[in-house]
Coordinates of C-alpha atoms in Angstrom, one line a residue:
M1 CA -0.1 -0.3 0.2
S2 CA 1.3 3.3 -1.1
R3 CA 1.8 6.2 1.3
P4 CA 0.5 9.6 0.8
T5 CA 2.7 12.8 0.2
L6 CA 2.3 14.8 3.9
L7 CA 2.6 18.5 3.7
T8 CA 3.1 20.8 6.2
P9 CA 3.4 24.4 6.0
Y10 CA 6.5 26.2 7.6
G11 CA 6.4 29.5 5.7
Y12 CA 8.3 32.4 4.1
S13 CA 12.1 32.3 5.7
S14 CA 15.3 34.2 6.4
S15 CA 18.8 32.9 7.7
T16 CA 22.5 33.3 7.9
C17 CA 24.3 32.6 4.3
G18 CA 26.9 30.6 4.1
Y19 CA 28.2 31.0 0.3
C20 CA 28.5 34.5 1.1
S21 CA 31.2 33.8 3.4
P22 CA 34.8 31.8 3.6
S23 CA 34.1 28.2 4.7
G24 CA 33.1 27.9 8.3
H25 CA 31.4 31.7 8.3
R26 CA 28.2 32.3 7.7
S27 CA 26.6 36.2 6.9
E28 CA 25.9 38.4 9.6
G29 CA 22.8 38.9 8.4
K30 CA 19.6 36.7 7.9
T31 CA 20.1 37.5 4.3
S32 CA 19.0 34.1 2.2
L33 CA 15.1 34.2 2.0
K34 CA 13.6 31.2 1.1
Y35 CA 9.8 29.5 1.0
G36 CA 10.1 26.1 3.4
L37 CA 7.5 23.6 4.4
E38 CA 7.8 20.2 6.2
A39 CA 7.3 16.4 4.7
P40 CA 7.0 13.8 7.0
Q41 CA 6.7 11.4 4.1
M42 CA 6.9 12.3 0.5
S43 CA 6.7 10.4 -2.2
A44 CA 10.1 9.5 -5.0
K45 CA 7.7 10.7 -7.6
F46 CA 6.4 14.2 -5.8
Y47 CA 10.0 15.1 -5.1
Q48 CA 11.2 14.6 -8.3
E49 CA 8.4 17.1 -9.6
L50 CA 9.8 19.6 -6.9
V51 CA 13.3 19.3 -7.7
D52 CA 12.8 19.5 -11.3
R53 CA 11.3 23.2 -10.0
G54 CA 13.9 24.2 -7.9
W55 CA 13.7 22.6 -4.5
R56 CA 16.2 20.9 -2.5
R57 CA 15.6 18.8 1.3
S58 CA 17.3 19.3 4.2
G59 CA 15.9 16.0 6.4
D60 CA 12.1 16.4 6.1
Y61 CA 12.5 20.4 5.7
V62 CA 11.7 21.2 2.0
Y63 CA 12.5 24.6 1.0
H64 CA 13.0 26.9 -2.2
P65 CA 15.1 30.0 -2.9
D66 CA 13.4 33.1 -3.2
M67 CA 15.6 33.8 -6.5
A68 CA 14.2 37.6 -7.0
R69 CA 15.3 38.5 -3.3
T70 CA 17.8 35.7 -1.7
C71 CA 21.2 37.4 -1.6
C72 CA 23.0 34.6 -3.2
P73 CA 20.6 33.5 -5.7
Q74 CA 20.8 29.3 -6.1
Y75 CA 20.2 27.7 -9.8
T76 CA 19.0 24.1 -10.0
I77 CA 22.0 22.5 -11.9
R78 CA 21.8 19.0 -13.8
L79 CA 24.1 16.8 -15.9
D80 CA 22.7 14.9 -18.2
A81 CA 25.0 10.7 -17.3
K82 CA 24.2 9.4 -20.5
A83 CA 25.8 11.7 -22.4
F84 CA 28.9 12.5 -19.9
K85 CA 32.4 12.7 -21.5
P86 CA 35.1 12.9 -18.5
S87 CA 37.5 16.4 -19.2
K88 CA 41.3 16.0 -18.6
K89 CA 40.9 16.5 -15.0
H90 CA 38.6 13.8 -14.2
R91 CA 40.6 11.2 -16.2
Q92 CA 43.9 12.4 -14.3
V93 CA 41.4 11.9 -10.7
M94 CA 40.9 8.3 -12.4
N95 CA 44.3 7.2 -13.2
R96 CA 45.8 8.2 -10.0
W97 CA 43.4 6.7 -8.3
N98 CA 43.5 3.5 -10.1
R99 CA 47.4 3.4 -9.5
F100 CA 47.0 3.9 -6.1
V101 CA 44.9 1.1 -5.5
S102 CA 46.7 -1.2 -8.3
A103 CA 50.2 -0.7 -7.0
G104 CA 49.9 1.7 -4.1
T105 CA 51.5 4.6 -5.4
K106 CA 50.3 8.5 -5.0
P107 CA 51.5 11.4 -6.5
G108 CA 55.3 12.1 -6.5
E109 CA 55.7 8.1 -6.3
T110 CA 56.7 5.6 -8.3
E111 CA 57.1 2.7 -6.2
V112 CA 54.8 0.5 -3.6
S113 CA 56.8 2.5 -0.4
M114 CA 54.2 1.0 2.1
A115 CA 53.0 -2.1 3.6
S116 CA 50.2 -4.1 2.1
G117 CA 48.4 -3.8 4.8
D118 CA 48.6 0.0 5.3
A119 CA 46.0 2.3 3.5
G120 CA 47.8 4.8 3.2
A121 CA 50.3 7.6 4.3
G122 CA 48.1 9.9 6.4
A123 CA 45.3 7.4 6.2
G124 CA 44.4 8.2 10.2
A125 CA 44.2 6.0 13.4
G126 CA 42.3 2.7 12.7
A127 CA 42.8 2.2 8.3
G128 CA 43.7 -1.3 9.1
V129 CA 42.1 -3.9 7.2
G130 CA 38.7 -4.4 8.2
A131 CA 38.4 -1.3 10.3
G132 CA 35.3 0.4 12.1
S133 CA 32.8 -1.8 9.7
S134 CA 29.3 -0.3 9.1
T135 CA 26.1 -1.2 10.8
G136 CA 23.9 -0.3 8.5
D137 CA 22.2 -3.2 5.7
V138 CA 23.7 -3.4 3.0
I139 CA 21.7 -2.9 -0.5
G140 CA 24.2 -3.4 -2.7
S141 CA 28.3 -3.8 -2.7
G142 CA 31.2 -5.1 -4.8
H143 CA 32.2 -9.1 -4.2
G144 CA 35.6 -9.9 -4.2
Q145 CA 38.5 -11.2 -1.3
G146 CA 42.2 -11.0 -1.3
K147 CA 44.9 -8.7 -2.0
G148 CA 48.2 -8.6 -3.1
K149 CA 51.2 -6.3 -4.0
A150 CA 51.8 -4.8 -7.2
K151 CA 54.3 -2.9 -8.9
G152 CA 54.2 0.0 -11.6
K153 CA 52.0 2.8 -12.5
G154 CA 48.9 0.4 -13.1
K155 CA 46.2 1.1 -15.7
G156 CA 43.7 3.2 -17.0
K157 CA 45.3 5.5 -18.9
G158 CA 42.8 5.6 -21.8
K159 CA 41.1 8.6 -22.6
A160 CA 38.0 7.2 -21.3
T161 CA 35.8 9.5 -23.9
S162 CA 33.1 7.4 -24.8
G163 CA 30.5 6.2 -22.2
E164 CA 31.8 2.2 -21.9
E165 CA 35.4 3.2 -21.7
F166 CA 34.4 5.7 -18.7
L167 CA 32.7 3.3 -17.1
G168 CA 35.6 0.9 -17.8
V169 CA 38.2 2.9 -16.3
L170 CA 36.3 4.3 -13.3
H171 CA 35.4 0.6 -12.3
E172 CA 38.4 -0.9 -13.4
H173 CA 40.1 -1.6 -9.5
E174 CA 36.8 -1.4 -7.4
V175 CA 35.7 -4.9 -5.8
G176 CA 32.8 -6.6 -8.0
Y177 CA 33.8 -4.8 -11.2
G178 CA 37.4 -5.4 -12.0
Y179 CA 39.1 -6.1 -9.1
R180 CA 41.9 -8.3 -9.3
D181 CA 43.8 -10.5 -6.5
E182 CA 47.2 -8.8 -7.2
E183 CA 45.5 -4.8 -6.3
V184 CA 47.8 -3.8 -3.1
H185 CA 44.8 -1.9 -2.1
R186 CA 41.4 -3.2 -1.6
Y187 CA 38.8 -0.4 -2.9
E188 CA 35.4 -1.5 -2.6
T189 CA 31.4 0.9 -2.5
T190 CA 28.8 -0.1 -0.6
L191 CA 25.1 1.1 -1.3
T192 CA 23.7 1.5 2.5
P193 CA 19.8 2.9 3.5
A194 CA 20.5 6.2 4.6
K195 CA 21.3 5.6 8.1
A196 CA 23.3 7.0 11.3
T197 CA 26.1 4.7 12.8
K198 CA 29.2 5.4 14.5
E199 CA 31.5 4.7 11.8
T200 CA 29.3 7.3 9.3
F201 CA 29.5 10.0 12.2
E202 CA 33.3 9.9 12.9
L203 CA 33.7 10.6 9.9
Y204 CA 31.3 13.5 9.4
K205 CA 32.6 14.9 12.2
R206 CA 36.2 14.8 11.9
Y207 CA 35.1 16.0 8.0
Q208 CA 33.2 19.2 9.2
I209 CA 35.7 20.2 11.6
A210 CA 38.8 20.0 9.6
V211 CA 37.6 21.3 6.6
H212 CA 34.1 23.1 7.4
K213 CA 36.0 24.7 10.3
D214 CA 32.9 23.5 12.2
P215 CA 33.5 23.9 16.5
P216 CA 33.0 20.4 18.0
G217 CA 30.6 20.9 20.4
K218 CA 28.5 21.8 17.0
V219 CA 28.8 18.5 15.5
T220 CA 26.5 16.2 17.6
M221 CA 25.0 12.9 16.1
R222 CA 21.3 14.6 16.2
G223 CA 22.3 17.1 14.0
F224 CA 23.7 14.5 11.4
Q225 CA 21.1 12.3 12.0
R226 CA 18.5 14.9 11.4
F227 CA 20.0 16.2 8.3
L228 CA 22.0 13.8 6.5
C229 CA 20.5 10.3 7.1
D230 CA 16.3 11.1 8.1
S231 CA 14.6 11.5 5.0
P232 CA 10.8 11.7 4.3
I233 CA 11.2 9.6 0.7
T234 CA 9.3 6.8 0.9
E235 CA 10.4 3.7 -0.9
S236 CA 9.3 2.3 -4.0
T237 CA 10.6 -0.7 -6.3
I238 CA 12.4 0.4 -9.2
E239 CA 11.7 -1.5 -12.3
Y240 CA 14.1 -3.0 -14.5
D241 CA 14.9 -5.0 -17.6
S242 CA 14.5 -8.3 -16.4
D243 CA 17.5 -9.5 -18.4
K244 CA 20.0 -7.3 -16.8
D245 CA 22.2 -7.8 -13.8
T246 CA 21.1 -5.1 -11.3
S247 CA 22.8 -6.7 -8.1
R248 CA 24.9 -3.4 -7.7
L249 CA 22.3 -0.8 -8.5
P250 CA 19.1 0.5 -5.9
Q251 CA 16.4 -1.6 -5.9
K252 CA 14.1 0.8 -4.7
Y253 CA 13.8 4.6 -5.0
G254 CA 14.7 6.7 -1.8
S255 CA 18.0 7.8 0.3
Y256 CA 20.9 5.9 0.7
H257 CA 25.0 6.2 2.0
L258 CA 27.4 5.3 -0.7
L259 CA 30.4 4.2 0.8
Y260 CA 34.1 4.0 -0.3
R261 CA 36.2 1.8 1.7
V262 CA 39.9 1.4 1.2
D263 CA 41.2 -1.8 2.8
G264 CA 38.0 -1.9 5.2
H265 CA 38.1 1.8 6.4
L266 CA 35.8 4.5 5.8
V267 CA 37.2 7.2 3.5
G268 CA 34.1 8.8 1.7
I269 CA 30.1 9.0 2.1
S270 CA 27.8 9.9 -0.6
V271 CA 24.6 11.3 1.1
I272 CA 22.1 10.9 -2.2
D273 CA 18.4 10.5 -3.1
V274 CA 17.5 7.9 -5.9
L275 CA 14.7 9.3 -7.7
P276 CA 12.6 7.8 -10.8
H277 CA 14.9 10.8 -13.4
C278 CA 17.9 11.1 -11.4
V279 CA 20.1 10.3 -8.5
S280 CA 20.5 13.3 -6.9
S281 CA 23.9 14.4 -4.8
V282 CA 22.7 15.6 -1.0
Y283 CA 26.5 16.0 0.2
F284 CA 29.3 14.3 0.3
I285 CA 31.9 13.7 3.1
W286 CA 35.6 12.3 3.4
D287 CA 38.4 11.9 5.0
P288 CA 40.3 15.3 5.6
D289 CA 43.4 12.7 5.8
W290 CA 42.4 11.7 2.2
A291 CA 42.9 15.1 0.8
W292 CA 45.6 14.1 -2.0
A293 CA 42.9 11.7 -4.4
S294 CA 40.3 14.6 -5.1
L295 CA 37.6 12.0 -3.5
G296 CA 35.0 15.1 -4.2
K297 CA 35.3 14.0 -8.0
L298 CA 36.0 10.9 -8.0
S299 CA 32.4 10.4 -5.9
A300 CA 30.8 12.5 -8.3
L301 CA 31.9 10.7 -11.4
R302 CA 31.1 7.4 -9.1
E303 CA 27.2 9.0 -9.0
V304 CA 27.4 9.7 -12.7
S305 CA 27.9 6.2 -13.3
M306 CA 24.8 4.8 -11.2
A307 CA 22.8 7.4 -12.9
R308 CA 24.2 5.8 -16.4
E309 CA 23.5 2.3 -15.3
M310 CA 20.6 2.8 -13.9
A311 CA 19.0 3.8 -16.9
E312 CA 21.1 1.0 -19.0
A313 CA 19.5 -1.2 -17.2
G314 CA 16.2 0.0 -18.2
A315 CA 14.6 2.0 -15.5
E316 CA 12.7 4.2 -17.2
G317 CA 13.1 7.9 -17.3
M318 CA 16.3 7.5 -15.5
G319 CA 19.4 9.7 -16.9
W320 CA 20.6 12.6 -15.3
L321 CA 22.6 13.3 -11.7
Y322 CA 21.3 16.4 -9.8
M323 CA 24.2 18.3 -8.6
G324 CA 22.4 20.8 -6.1
Y325 CA 22.5 24.3 -6.3
W326 CA 24.4 26.4 -8.6
I327 CA 26.1 29.4 -7.8
P328 CA 27.6 32.2 -10.2
D329 CA 30.1 33.7 -8.3
C330 CA 30.7 31.6 -6.1
Q331 CA 33.8 29.5 -6.0
K332 CA 32.7 26.9 -3.5
M333 CA 29.6 26.1 -5.6
R334 CA 31.4 26.5 -9.4
Y335 CA 33.1 23.0 -9.6
K336 CA 30.0 21.5 -10.7
S337 CA 30.2 23.4 -13.9
E338 CA 33.3 21.2 -14.5
Y339 CA 30.6 17.9 -15.8
S340 CA 29.3 18.2 -18.7
P341 CA 26.8 18.9 -20.6
S342 CA 25.0 20.5 -17.4
Y343 CA 21.6 22.4 -17.4
L344 CA 20.7 25.2 -15.3
L345 CA 16.9 25.7 -14.4
D346 CA 15.3 29.0 -15.1
P347 CA 13.5 29.3 -11.9
G348 CA 11.0 31.5 -13.1
T349 CA 9.7 29.4 -16.2
N350 CA 11.3 26.1 -14.7
I351 CA 12.8 25.3 -18.3
F352 CA 16.5 23.7 -18.0
H353 CA 18.7 25.5 -20.4
P354 CA 22.4 24.1 -21.2
L355 CA 25.2 26.1 -19.1
S356 CA 27.2 27.3 -22.0
A357 CA 30.0 30.2 -21.4
E358 CA 27.5 32.7 -22.4
L359 CA 24.6 31.8 -20.2
D360 CA 27.3 31.6 -17.3
K361 CA 28.5 35.0 -18.1
F362 CA 24.9 36.1 -18.4
L363 CA 24.5 35.3 -14.8
Q364 CA 28.3 36.3 -13.8
L365 CA 26.8 40.0 -14.5
H366 CA 23.6 39.6 -13.1
K367 CA 24.4 37.9 -9.4
S368 CA 21.6 39.0 -7.7
G369 CA 17.6 39.2 -8.4
Y370 CA 16.1 37.5 -11.2
H371 CA 16.9 37.5 -14.5
P372 CA 15.2 35.3 -16.8
F373 CA 17.3 33.2 -18.9
A374 CA 15.4 34.3 -22.5
S375 CA 16.7 37.9 -21.8
F376 CA 20.1 36.9 -23.0
D377 CA 20.8 35.8 -26.9
A378 CA 21.6 32.1 -26.0
P379 CA 23.6 30.0 -29.1
S380 CA 23.3 26.7 -28.9
A381 CA 25.6 24.5 -26.5
D382 CA 27.6 21.9 -27.4
V383 CA 30.1 19.8 -25.0
D384 CA 32.8 21.9 -26.6
Q385 CA 32.1 25.1 -25.6
Q386 CA 30.7 24.4 -21.9
Q387 CA 34.1 22.7 -21.4
A388 CA 35.1 26.8 -21.1
V389 CA 32.6 26.9 -18.0
S390 CA 34.8 25.9 -15.1
G391 CA 36.0 26.6 -11.3
Q392 CA 39.3 27.8 -11.8
G393 CA 41.9 26.8 -9.6
E394 CA 42.6 23.4 -7.4
E395 CA 39.6 21.3 -5.8
I396 CA 37.6 23.4 -3.8
P397 CA 35.7 21.3 -0.8
V398 CA 32.1 20.1 -1.7
D399 CA 29.9 22.2 0.4
T400 CA 26.4 21.6 1.3
D401 CA 23.2 22.6 -0.3
V402 CA 21.7 21.7 3.4
E403 CA 20.7 24.8 4.9
M404 CA 21.7 24.2 8.5
D405 CA 20.8 27.3 10.3
E406 CA 18.2 28.1 12.7
Y407 CA 15.2 29.4 10.4
E408 CA 13.8 33.2 11.4
S409 CA 10.0 33.5 10.0
I410 CA 9.0 36.5 8.6
D411 CA 5.6 38.0 8.6
G412 CA 3.8 37.9 5.2
F413 CA 4.2 36.4 1.7
P414 CA 6.4 38.3 -0.9
T415 CA 4.4 40.7 -3.4
P416 CA 5.1 40.4 -5.9
P417 CA 5.6 36.2 -5.1
P418 CA 9.1 34.8 -5.5
P419 CA 10.1 33.8 -9.1
G420 CA 7.9 30.1 -10.8
F421 CA 5.7 30.5 -7.2
D422 CA 2.0 31.8 -8.3
D423 CA 0.2 34.2 -6.6
P424 CA -1.4 33.1 -3.1
S425 CA -4.6 36.0 -3.7
A426 CA -5.5 34.2 -7.2
V427 CA -5.9 30.7 -5.3
S428 CA -9.7 31.1 -4.5
E429 CA -11.5 29.8 -1.5
G430 CA -13.6 26.7 -3.1
E431 CA -9.8 25.7 -4.1
I432 CA -8.8 25.6 -0.6
D433 CA -12.0 24.4 0.8
S434 CA -11.2 21.3 -1.3
L435 CA -8.0 20.2 -0.1
L436 CA -7.4 17.0 1.9
V437 CA -6.4 16.6 5.2
L438 CA -5.0 13.5 7.0
M439 CA -6.2 13.2 10.3
Q440 CA -4.9 11.1 13.1
S441 CA -6.8 10.4 16.5
G442 CA -4.9 10.4 19.9
G443 CA -6.5 9.5 23.0
L444 CA -7.8 6.3 24.3
M445 CA -10.0 6.0 21.6
R446 CA -7.7 6.1 18.8
R447 CA -9.3 6.3 15.4
A448 CA -7.7 5.3 11.8
P449 CA -6.8 8.2 10.2
R450 CA -8.6 9.7 8.0
L451 CA -8.7 12.2 4.7
I452 CA -11.4 15.0 5.3
K453 CA -11.7 18.1 3.3
L454 CA -10.4 21.4 4.7
Q455 CA -13.9 22.9 4.6
D456 CA -14.9 20.7 7.4
L457 CA -12.6 21.6 9.7
E458 CA -12.8 24.4 12.4
F459 CA -9.8 26.8 13.4
V460 CA -9.6 28.7 16.0
N461 CA -7.7 31.4 13.4
P462 CA -9.4 30.5 10.1
E463 CA -7.9 33.6 8.4
A464 CA -4.1 33.0 9.4
I465 CA -4.6 29.4 8.9
K466 CA -5.8 29.5 5.0
G467 CA -3.4 32.0 4.4
S468 CA -0.8 30.1 5.2
I469 CA -2.2 27.2 3.3
R470 CA -2.7 29.8 0.2
E471 CA 0.7 30.6 0.1
L472 CA 1.9 26.5 0.6
V473 CA -0.5 26.0 -2.5
A474 CA 1.5 28.9 -4.7
A475 CA 4.3 27.6 -3.9
V476 CA 3.9 23.9 -4.7
G477 CA 1.3 24.4 -7.5
L478 CA -2.6 23.4 -6.9
E479 CA -2.1 20.6 -9.5
R480 CA 0.3 18.6 -7.0
M481 CA -2.3 18.9 -4.2
A482 CA -5.0 16.4 -3.6
R483 CA -8.3 17.7 -3.8
S484 CA -11.5 16.6 -2.6
T485 CA -12.3 16.3 -6.7
S486 CA -9.0 14.0 -7.0
D487 CA -8.8 10.8 -8.7
V488 CA -8.3 7.7 -6.1
D489 CA -5.2 6.8 -7.8
E490 CA -3.6 10.3 -7.9
L491 CA -3.9 11.0 -4.4
K492 CA -0.5 9.1 -3.8
D493 CA 1.5 11.3 -5.9
R494 CA -0.2 14.2 -4.8
G495 CA 0.5 16.3 -1.7
V496 CA -2.5 16.1 1.6
L497 CA -2.0 18.8 4.0
F498 CA -1.0 17.3 8.0
F499 CA -0.8 19.2 11.2
G500 CA 0.5 16.6 13.1

């Protein structure tokens, strides 16, 4: 039985901004403006529709930046995984990693210079084989065993320009793909449900303190659980072609942690949502002692491969990697434009446009406020053109799109409404009254949850309640809300009001 999507209005709010300041700092004022809602549970299809309209989630808090008023407009960026071709920089990352796994050499080294049981110089305490095993349920992982020594420069030096070559080089020394007994190191990935464990939290804490300069006392298991483990997305089965091997792919839409281990030592965690049309990147955590390996880039390539392999296995509609938000003048976010072909969402029209050098320049010149993409003469963008769009310099730590600040509600919905939103005043009283609400009974005489029309409820302050609901409808779209006029089959993928 499917579970309905439940929505609770949070409202229009402000918070400090993490994109205007150096890593570990936030803006002094609450200049980041957004509309948010809480979703105790949400179907993967419903959330796919939201991310296609510029929304993101942080735990069960789902938000949309006010692209006309926020200090740093955040554009949804997606990558066509099926058409992706790795750049020279990406090939260097894969080849460097493959040399390390197969031959034990890191940049600047020419031969194995460590014991085979060591996961690499500077790998941190407890880096031995089997250290810190996960307690989460395993969904998919590589298989194989044994470890040996090898000398030389490893393999994987091809240009990996085609899809097949790219996947071959990426997986060349990964357990379950191209792993061989003679590899110096055992590299494997494991897909697990997004659950907090001691092992994953310890890596998260080290990462936040070392990379994002968070005070140790503020990095808590509760915060990790809330923002990067708890998820409202309800699981539903993914249908693949019956003749394809999908043992290493997600079997259900939902939220996952993709764990990266070397000789049993956890070195990285991709926090992802698997939706009907995309793999959506939420966050990436990596061991600070492994900065030399460019694990942020390697993880992005691994997520590209997941979306592509799911599409090739017959998952209908799959083929995109959503990389979160892209901000034109924020160096921490510009690395995302190094992956092509990528597309940016025009927040006013909800239409994706190729991220060309011309569009990049246009948005660089218009760093604040909403400026329709159609207002500049955009030539067609091909892959070669997009390679010029790049975040320059060394690798920037993968920054979060997850809003971890405390929210401060602002009285009053802005006029005019944020780009991409409807006008709340255009939502009629009859349309509001027809919305469905999930009611739960408490006390000794508990009754099964039931759906009732909003008009059948009485409120102490109906004007305020209906005003907040009207804003939610304007933000999400009336067509996505469950109403008394909806067909039964439509209810599972439409939003139902929920007040706890």
